[in-house]
Amino acid sequence: MTRGMFLRTGGVLAATLLASTSLAQEAISTEGPNIAVETVAEGLSHPWGLAFLPDGSMLVTERSGNLRHVTPTGDVSEPISGLPEVDNRSQGGLLDIALDPDFEENRLVYWSYAEPGDGGTTSTAVARGKLSDDGTEMQDVQVIFSQEPKVASTAHYGSRLVFDREGHLFVTLGERFSEALRGQAQELDSDLGKIVRLNPDGSIPDDNPYVGREDARPEIWSYGHRNVQAAALNPETGELWEIEHGPKGGDELNIARPGENYGWPVISYGVNYNGTPVGSGKAQAEGMVDPLYQWTPVIAPSGMIFYEGDMFPEWQGDIFVGGLASQALVRLELDGEKVTHEERLLHERAQRIRDVVEGPDGAIYLLTDEANGAIWRVHAAKAS
């Protein structure tokens, strides 16, 4: 038995079929392909990051501090042991996760988290470890990076992890939110409000833009960022694209290029939460990069892919980004570096979407940022 419903998705009136199967599904007709959404797993505590293992199973972080192994059929493991202590106050906790490009040979996994310091301070940190053969333990764990300075804030950790084509690791770092701290996003002797680029062992690549400068931290790739929680490598160019949270308005899509200044907190398309101007009160300034695209009101971005799969050929090359405040999956069509169309999907479900990952099957996998968080699989709907 099925029953018909009607939802609005992407601005299009759509017929929806709710199937009575072991995996809850709904088929949605959009402007593009017909899609279905199934719940792969649930009962996760504010899941934050997801990485696929070669066998099609997943490693999923929970912000509370646990790392779980999830099978393709939705079985969720007990917490994987061996991870360092995390500070899970407010926006802190266990955050993103990524496999080493040579994982099948070395079984190395990288994760970011809020690292506790003295006197209640914290910083974004990155650790790596070797996943045991049985998948229950992280072994030989090393902290390869810790944001400097540690500060008394529990917000704006940034924290997406992206490997480039040469095997360098990009780490996005927030400016830690408070007005007293955010000016450090413009200071090259601080990691706050930066994107950094590391070798896999945490050492510094020789071609980073500030290597050799005594007044700058050599790990810095780009600066003037607010809180980057969406980042992905463009498969056509190999460049890092990122989407960062604005304040009240002004979420930004940027290409993170070496040595460039993205303006926060001097310029912004948004305003402070109390309505006062940000910095200069202007949206543009000489020497500071203007975003490719901005959202006012905000979507509150988290998680991002360039879709490359065969399941949705109409969407190849499009960007998909999770929306927290917008409670939607946002799709962007591109013409080179220009956004030509935006569509909002799945907003009727009213769930905060924390991460977006393309699966090995070409489906799009989403994490919902809820106390009873879920993994959703967005796939092509079968004709009824």
CSV table of C-alpha atoms in Angstrom, one decimal:
chain,number,residue,atom,x,y,z
A,1,MET,CA,0.0,0.0,0.0
A,2,THR,CA,1.1,3.5,-0.8
A,3,ARG,CA,-0.6,6.8,-0.3
A,4,GLY,CA,-0.2,10.0,-2.3
A,5,MET,CA,0.8,13.4,-0.9
A,6,PHE,CA,1.7,16.7,-2.4
A,7,LEU,CA,4.7,18.8,-1.3
A,8,ARG,CA,6.5,21.8,-2.7
A,9,THR,CA,10.1,21.2,-3.5
A,10,GLY,CA,12.3,23.7,-5.3
A,11,GLY,CA,9.3,25.8,-6.0
A,12,VAL,CA,7.5,23.0,-7.9
A,13,LEU,CA,4.3,21.3,-6.8
A,14,ALA,CA,5.3,17.7,-6.5
A,15,ALA,CA,3.5,14.4,-6.0
A,16,THR,CA,5.0,12.3,-3.2
A,17,LEU,CA,4.6,8.6,-2.5
A,18,LEU,CA,5.3,7.3,1.0
A,19,ALA,CA,6.2,3.7,0.7
A,20,SER,CA,5.6,1.3,3.6
A,21,THR,CA,9.1,-0.3,3.5
A,22,SER,CA,11.8,-1.0,6.1
A,23,LEU,CA,13.5,2.2,4.9
A,24,ALA,CA,11.2,5.2,4.9
A,25,GLN,CA,11.2,6.7,1.4
A,26,GLU,CA,9.5,9.6,-0.3
A,27,ALA,CA,9.7,10.2,-4.1
A,28,ILE,CA,9.8,13.9,-5.0
A,29,SER,CA,9.4,15.4,-8.5
A,30,THR,CA,11.6,18.4,-8.8
A,31,GLU,CA,12.6,20.7,-11.7
A,32,GLY,CA,15.3,18.1,-12.5
A,33,PRO,CA,15.2,14.3,-11.9
A,34,ASN,CA,12.7,12.5,-9.8
A,35,ILE,CA,14.4,11.8,-6.4
A,36,ALA,CA,13.7,9.6,-3.4
A,37,VAL,CA,15.0,9.9,0.1
A,38,GLU,CA,15.5,6.9,2.4
A,39,THR,CA,16.7,6.9,6.0
A,40,VAL,CA,19.8,4.7,6.2
A,41,ALA,CA,20.4,5.1,9.9
A,42,GLU,CA,19.1,7.2,12.8
A,43,GLY,CA,19.6,7.7,16.5
A,44,LEU,CA,22.9,9.6,16.0
A,45,SER,CA,23.6,12.5,18.4
A,46,HIS,CA,24.1,15.6,16.3
A,47,PRO,CA,26.2,13.9,13.5
A,48,TRP,CA,28.7,16.3,12.0
A,49,GLY,CA,30.9,14.6,9.4
A,50,LEU,CA,30.8,11.5,7.2
A,51,ALA,CA,33.4,9.6,5.2
A,52,PHE,CA,32.9,6.5,3.1
A,53,LEU,CA,35.2,3.5,3.6
A,54,PRO,CA,36.2,1.4,0.5
A,55,ASP,CA,33.6,-1.3,1.3
A,56,GLY,CA,30.7,1.2,1.2
A,57,SER,CA,30.3,1.5,5.0
A,58,MET,CA,30.7,4.9,6.7
A,59,LEU,CA,32.6,6.6,9.5
A,60,VAL,CA,30.3,9.2,11.2
A,61,THR,CA,31.3,11.7,13.8
A,62,GLU,CA,28.9,12.7,16.6
A,63,ARG,CA,29.5,16.2,18.0
A,64,SER,CA,29.3,14.8,21.6
A,65,GLY,CA,32.7,13.1,20.9
A,66,ASN,CA,31.9,9.6,19.5
A,67,LEU,CA,33.0,8.2,16.2
A,68,ARG,CA,30.7,5.5,14.8
A,69,HIS,CA,31.0,2.9,12.1
A,70,VAL,CA,27.7,2.6,10.1
A,71,THR,CA,27.1,-0.3,7.7
A,72,PRO,CA,25.3,0.2,4.3
A,73,THR,CA,22.2,-1.3,5.9
A,74,GLY,CA,22.2,1.1,8.8
A,75,ASP,CA,23.8,-0.8,11.7
A,76,VAL,CA,25.5,1.6,14.0
A,77,SER,CA,28.5,0.5,16.0
A,78,GLU,CA,29.5,1.2,19.5
A,79,PRO,CA,31.9,4.2,19.7
A,80,ILE,CA,35.3,3.6,18.1
A,81,SER,CA,38.0,3.8,20.8
A,82,GLY,CA,41.3,5.7,20.9
A,83,LEU,CA,40.2,9.3,20.1
A,84,PRO,CA,41.5,12.2,22.2
A,85,GLU,CA,39.3,14.2,24.5
A,86,VAL,CA,37.0,16.7,22.9
A,87,ASP,CA,35.3,19.8,24.4
A,88,ASN,CA,31.7,19.5,23.3
A,89,ARG,CA,30.3,22.7,24.8
A,90,SER,CA,28.1,24.7,22.5
A,91,GLN,CA,29.3,24.4,18.9
A,92,GLY,CA,32.4,22.4,19.9
A,93,GLY,CA,32.9,18.6,19.9
A,94,LEU,CA,34.0,16.0,17.4
A,95,LEU,CA,33.6,17.6,13.9
A,96,ASP,CA,34.7,16.6,10.4
A,97,ILE,CA,36.4,13.4,9.2
A,98,ALA,CA,38.3,12.4,6.1
A,99,LEU,CA,40.2,9.4,4.9
A,100,ASP,CA,43.8,9.6,3.8
A,101,PRO,CA,44.1,9.5,-0.1
A,102,ASP,CA,46.1,6.3,0.4
A,103,PHE,CA,43.7,4.8,3.0
A,104,GLU,CA,43.6,1.4,1.3
A,105,GLU,CA,47.3,1.1,1.9
A,106,ASN,CA,47.8,2.9,5.2
A,107,ARG,CA,44.3,2.9,6.9
A,108,LEU,CA,44.9,6.5,8.1
A,109,VAL,CA,41.9,8.6,9.1
A,110,TYR,CA,41.9,12.4,9.9
A,111,TRP,CA,39.3,14.2,12.1
A,112,SER,CA,38.9,17.7,13.5
A,113,TYR,CA,37.6,18.6,16.9
A,114,ALA,CA,37.4,21.2,19.6
A,115,GLU,CA,40.6,20.6,21.7
A,116,PRO,CA,40.3,21.7,25.4
A,117,GLY,CA,43.0,23.9,26.8
A,118,ASP,CA,43.8,25.6,30.1
A,119,GLY,CA,41.2,27.8,31.8
A,120,GLY,CA,38.3,26.7,29.6
A,121,THR,CA,40.0,27.7,26.4
A,122,THR,CA,39.7,25.7,23.2
A,123,SER,CA,41.0,25.5,19.7
A,124,THR,CA,40.2,23.6,16.5
A,125,ALA,CA,42.6,20.7,16.2
A,126,VAL,CA,43.2,17.9,13.7
A,127,ALA,CA,44.3,14.4,14.7
A,128,ARG,CA,45.0,11.3,12.6
A,129,GLY,CA,45.1,7.6,13.5
A,130,LYS,CA,45.2,4.2,12.0
A,131,LEU,CA,41.8,2.4,11.9
A,132,SER,CA,42.2,-1.1,13.3
A,133,ASP,CA,41.5,-4.0,10.9
A,134,ASP,CA,38.3,-4.8,12.8
A,135,GLY,CA,37.2,-1.1,12.7
A,136,THR,CA,36.8,-0.8,16.5
A,137,GLU,CA,39.9,1.3,17.4
A,138,MET,CA,42.0,4.2,16.3
A,139,GLN,CA,45.7,3.3,16.8
A,140,ASP,CA,48.9,5.4,16.8
A,141,VAL,CA,46.9,8.6,17.2
A,142,GLN,CA,48.7,11.9,16.7
A,143,VAL,CA,47.5,15.5,16.9
A,144,ILE,CA,49.0,17.0,13.7
A,145,PHE,CA,47.6,20.5,14.1
A,146,SER,CA,46.2,22.8,16.8
A,147,GLN,CA,44.9,26.3,16.0
A,148,GLU,CA,46.8,29.1,17.7
A,149,PRO,CA,45.9,30.8,19.9
A,150,LYS,CA,43.6,28.9,22.1
A,151,VAL,CA,40.8,31.2,23.2
A,152,ALA,CA,37.9,31.4,25.6
A,153,SER,CA,35.2,30.7,23.1
A,154,THR,CA,33.0,27.7,22.3
A,155,ALA,CA,31.8,28.8,18.8
A,156,HIS,CA,33.0,29.2,15.2
A,157,TYR,CA,35.4,26.2,14.9
A,158,GLY,CA,35.1,26.0,11.1
A,159,SER,CA,36.6,22.6,10.7
A,160,ARG,CA,36.1,21.1,7.2
A,161,LEU,CA,38.9,18.8,6.0
A,162,VAL,CA,39.6,18.6,2.3
A,163,PHE,CA,42.6,16.9,0.6
A,164,ASP,CA,43.9,18.5,-2.7
A,165,ARG,CA,45.2,16.6,-5.7
A,166,GLU,CA,48.8,16.6,-4.4
A,167,GLY,CA,47.7,15.1,-1.0
A,168,HIS,CA,47.9,18.3,1.0
A,169,LEU,CA,45.2,18.8,3.6
A,170,PHE,CA,43.1,22.0,3.8
A,171,VAL,CA,41.6,22.8,7.2
A,172,THR,CA,39.0,25.6,7.6
A,173,LEU,CA,39.2,27.6,10.8
A,174,GLY,CA,36.6,29.9,12.2
A,175,GLU,CA,37.4,33.3,13.9
A,176,ARG,CA,35.8,32.1,17.1
A,177,PHE,CA,32.8,34.5,17.0
A,178,SER,CA,33.3,37.1,19.6
A,179,GLU,CA,33.9,40.8,18.6
A,180,ALA,CA,37.0,40.8,20.8
A,181,LEU,CA,38.5,38.0,18.8
A,182,ARG,CA,37.3,38.3,15.2
A,183,GLY,CA,39.7,41.0,14.2
A,184,GLN,CA,42.4,38.3,14.3
A,185,ALA,CA,41.0,37.0,11.0
A,186,GLN,CA,43.0,39.9,9.5
A,187,GLU,CA,46.2,39.1,11.4
A,188,LEU,CA,48.7,36.8,9.8
A,189,ASP,CA,50.3,35.8,13.2
A,190,SER,CA,47.0,34.1,14.2
A,191,ASP,CA,45.2,31.1,12.9
A,192,LEU,CA,41.7,32.5,13.7
A,193,GLY,CA,39.6,33.1,10.6
A,194,LYS,CA,42.0,31.3,8.3
A,195,ILE,CA,42.2,28.3,5.9
A,196,VAL,CA,45.4,26.5,6.5
A,197,ARG,CA,47.2,23.9,4.2
A,198,LEU,CA,49.3,21.1,5.7
A,199,ASN,CA,51.2,18.1,4.6
A,200,PRO,CA,49.5,14.9,5.9
A,201,ASP,CA,51.9,14.7,8.9
A,202,GLY,CA,51.1,18.2,9.9
A,203,SER,CA,54.3,19.8,8.5
A,204,ILE,CA,54.1,22.8,6.2
A,205,PRO,CA,54.2,22.6,2.4
A,206,ASP,CA,57.1,24.6,1.0
A,207,ASP,CA,54.9,26.4,-1.5
A,208,ASN,CA,52.4,27.9,1.1
A,209,PRO,CA,52.1,31.6,0.5
A,210,TYR,CA,53.6,32.8,3.8
A,211,VAL,CA,56.5,30.3,4.2
A,212,GLY,CA,59.6,32.3,5.2
A,213,ARG,CA,57.8,35.3,6.5
A,214,GLU,CA,58.6,36.0,10.1
A,215,ASP,CA,55.4,38.0,10.6
A,216,ALA,CA,53.1,35.3,9.4
A,217,ARG,CA,52.2,31.7,10.3
A,218,PRO,CA,53.4,29.5,7.5
A,219,GLU,CA,50.4,27.2,7.6
A,220,ILE,CA,48.1,30.0,6.4
A,221,TRP,CA,46.6,29.6,2.9
A,222,SER,CA,44.0,32.4,2.9
A,223,TYR,CA,42.6,34.7,5.5
A,224,GLY,CA,39.7,37.1,6.4
A,225,HIS,CA,37.2,34.2,6.8
A,226,ARG,CA,34.4,34.2,9.3
A,227,ASN,CA,33.4,30.5,9.8
A,228,VAL,CA,33.9,28.1,6.9
A,229,GLN,CA,31.8,25.0,7.4
A,230,ALA,CA,31.4,24.0,3.7
A,231,ALA,CA,34.3,23.2,1.5
A,232,ALA,CA,35.1,21.0,-1.5
A,233,LEU,CA,37.7,20.7,-4.3
A,234,ASN,CA,36.4,21.7,-7.7
A,235,PRO,CA,36.9,18.6,-9.9
A,236,GLU,CA,37.5,20.7,-13.0
A,237,THR,CA,40.1,23.1,-11.7
A,238,GLY,CA,41.5,21.4,-8.5
A,239,GLU,CA,40.9,24.6,-6.5
A,240,LEU,CA,39.3,24.7,-3.1
A,241,TRP,CA,35.8,26.3,-3.1
A,242,GLU,CA,34.3,27.2,0.3
A,243,ILE,CA,31.1,28.6,1.7
A,244,GLU,CA,31.2,30.5,5.0
A,245,HIS,CA,28.6,31.7,7.5
A,246,GLY,CA,27.9,35.4,7.4
A,247,PRO,CA,26.5,37.2,10.4
A,248,LYS,CA,22.9,38.5,9.9
A,249,GLY,CA,23.0,38.1,6.1
A,250,GLY,CA,26.0,37.6,3.9
A,251,ASP,CA,26.8,33.9,3.7
A,252,GLU,CA,29.5,33.7,1.0
A,253,LEU,CA,30.6,31.3,-1.7
A,254,ASN,CA,34.4,31.9,-2.4
A,255,ILE,CA,37.3,30.2,-4.1
A,256,ALA,CA,40.1,30.0,-1.5
A,257,ARG,CA,43.2,31.2,-3.3
A,258,PRO,CA,46.7,31.4,-1.8
A,259,GLY,CA,47.4,34.7,0.1
A,260,GLU,CA,44.0,36.2,-0.7
A,261,ASN,CA,42.1,38.3,1.9
A,262,TYR,CA,38.3,37.6,2.0
A,263,GLY,CA,37.5,40.6,4.1
A,264,TRP,CA,36.0,39.6,7.4
A,265,PRO,CA,35.4,41.5,9.7
A,266,VAL,CA,36.2,44.7,7.6
A,267,ILE,CA,33.6,44.1,5.0
A,268,SER,CA,30.4,41.9,4.8
A,269,TYR,CA,27.2,41.7,2.9
A,270,GLY,CA,25.5,41.1,6.3
A,271,VAL,CA,25.2,43.1,9.5
A,272,ASN,CA,25.8,42.3,13.1
A,273,TYR,CA,23.1,40.4,14.9
A,274,ASN,CA,22.0,43.6,16.7
A,275,GLY,CA,21.6,45.3,13.3
A,276,THR,CA,24.7,47.5,13.5
A,277,PRO,CA,27.2,47.6,10.6
A,278,VAL,CA,30.1,45.2,10.3
A,279,GLY,CA,33.5,46.8,10.2
A,280,SER,CA,33.6,49.5,7.6
A,281,GLY,CA,29.9,49.1,6.9
A,282,LYS,CA,30.7,48.3,3.3
A,283,ALA,CA,30.4,45.0,1.3
A,284,GLN,CA,33.4,45.6,-0.9
A,285,ALA,CA,36.9,47.0,-0.5
A,286,GLU,CA,40.1,47.2,-2.6
A,287,GLY,CA,42.4,44.4,-1.9
A,288,MET,CA,39.7,42.1,-0.5
A,289,VAL,CA,38.0,39.4,-2.5
A,290,ASP,CA,34.3,39.8,-3.4
A,291,PRO,CA,32.4,36.5,-3.1
A,292,LEU,CA,31.1,34.7,-6.2
A,293,TYR,CA,27.7,34.5,-4.6
A,294,GLN,CA,26.1,35.5,-1.3
A,295,TRP,CA,22.9,34.8,0.6
A,296,THR,CA,20.8,37.3,2.4
A,297,PRO,CA,18.9,36.0,4.3
A,298,VAL,CA,21.4,33.3,5.2
A,299,ILE,CA,21.2,29.6,4.5
A,300,ALA,CA,23.7,28.8,7.3
A,301,PRO,CA,25.9,26.5,5.1
A,302,SER,CA,27.4,23.2,6.3
A,303,GLY,CA,28.8,20.5,4.1
A,304,MET,CA,29.4,20.7,0.3
A,305,ILE,CA,30.1,18.7,-2.8
A,306,PHE,CA,30.5,19.1,-6.5
A,307,TYR,CA,28.3,16.3,-7.8
A,308,GLU,CA,30.2,14.0,-10.1
A,309,GLY,CA,28.0,10.8,-10.1
A,310,ASP,CA,26.1,9.0,-12.8
A,311,MET,CA,22.8,8.6,-10.9
A,312,PHE,CA,21.8,12.2,-11.6
A,313,PRO,CA,23.4,13.2,-15.0
A,314,GLU,CA,21.4,16.4,-15.1
A,315,TRP,CA,23.2,17.5,-11.9
A,316,GLN,CA,26.8,16.7,-12.8
A,317,GLY,CA,29.0,19.7,-12.0
A,318,ASP,CA,26.4,21.3,-9.7
A,319,ILE,CA,27.2,22.3,-6.1
A,320,PHE,CA,25.1,20.8,-3.3
A,321,VAL,CA,25.4,22.4,0.1
A,322,GLY,CA,23.6,21.7,3.4
A,323,GLY,CA,21.5,24.4,5.0
A,324,LEU,CA,21.1,24.6,8.8
A,325,ALA,CA,18.9,27.7,9.2
A,326,SER,CA,17.3,27.2,5.8
A,327,GLN,CA,16.7,23.5,6.6
A,328,ALA,CA,17.2,22.5,3.0
A,329,LEU,CA,19.6,21.0,0.5
A,330,VAL,CA,20.7,23.8,-1.7
A,331,ARG,CA,21.6,23.2,-5.3
A,332,LEU,CA,23.7,25.6,-7.4
A,333,GLU,CA,24.1,25.5,-11.1
A,334,LEU,CA,27.4,27.0,-12.5
A,335,ASP,CA,28.8,28.5,-15.6
A,336,GLY,CA,32.5,28.6,-14.8
A,337,GLU,CA,32.8,30.7,-11.7
A,338,LYS,CA,29.3,32.2,-12.0
A,339,VAL,CA,26.2,30.8,-10.2
A,340,THR,CA,23.4,30.8,-12.7
A,341,HIS,CA,20.6,29.1,-10.8
A,342,GLU,CA,19.7,28.1,-7.2
A,343,GLU,CA,17.2,25.5,-6.1
A,344,ARG,CA,16.1,24.5,-2.5
A,345,LEU,CA,15.3,20.8,-2.0
A,346,LEU,CA,13.9,18.8,0.9
A,347,HIS,CA,12.9,21.9,2.9
A,348,GLU,CA,9.5,20.4,3.7
A,349,ARG,CA,11.3,17.9,6.0
A,350,ALA,CA,12.3,20.9,8.2
A,351,GLN,CA,15.6,19.3,9.3
A,352,ARG,CA,19.0,21.0,9.7
A,353,ILE,CA,21.4,19.5,7.2
A,354,ARG,CA,24.9,19.3,8.6
A,355,ASP,CA,26.9,17.4,5.9
A,356,VAL,CA,26.6,16.5,2.3
A,357,VAL,CA,28.7,13.6,0.8
A,358,GLU,CA,28.5,11.8,-2.6
A,359,GLY,CA,28.4,8.1,-2.1
A,360,PRO,CA,30.2,5.5,-4.1
A,361,ASP,CA,26.8,4.6,-5.7
A,362,GLY,CA,26.3,8.1,-7.0
A,363,ALA,CA,23.6,8.9,-4.4
A,364,ILE,CA,23.8,12.0,-2.2
A,365,TYR,CA,24.1,11.3,1.5
A,366,LEU,CA,23.1,13.8,4.1
A,367,LEU,CA,23.5,14.2,7.9
A,368,THR,CA,20.7,15.8,9.9
A,369,ASP,CA,21.9,17.9,12.8
A,370,GLU,CA,19.5,16.7,15.4
A,371,ALA,CA,19.6,15.0,18.8
A,372,ASN,CA,18.1,12.1,17.0
A,373,GLY,CA,20.2,12.7,13.9
A,374,ALA,CA,19.9,10.6,10.8
A,375,ILE,CA,21.8,9.6,7.6
A,376,TRP,CA,19.6,10.2,4.5
A,377,ARG,CA,20.3,8.8,1.1
A,378,VAL,CA,19.0,10.9,-1.8
A,379,HIS,CA,18.7,8.7,-4.9
A,380,ALA,CA,16.9,8.4,-8.2
A,381,ALA,CA,13.2,7.4,-7.7
A,382,LYS,CA,12.0,4.3,-9.5
A,383,ALA,CA,9.0,4.7,-11.8
A,384,SER,CA,5.9,3.4,-10.1
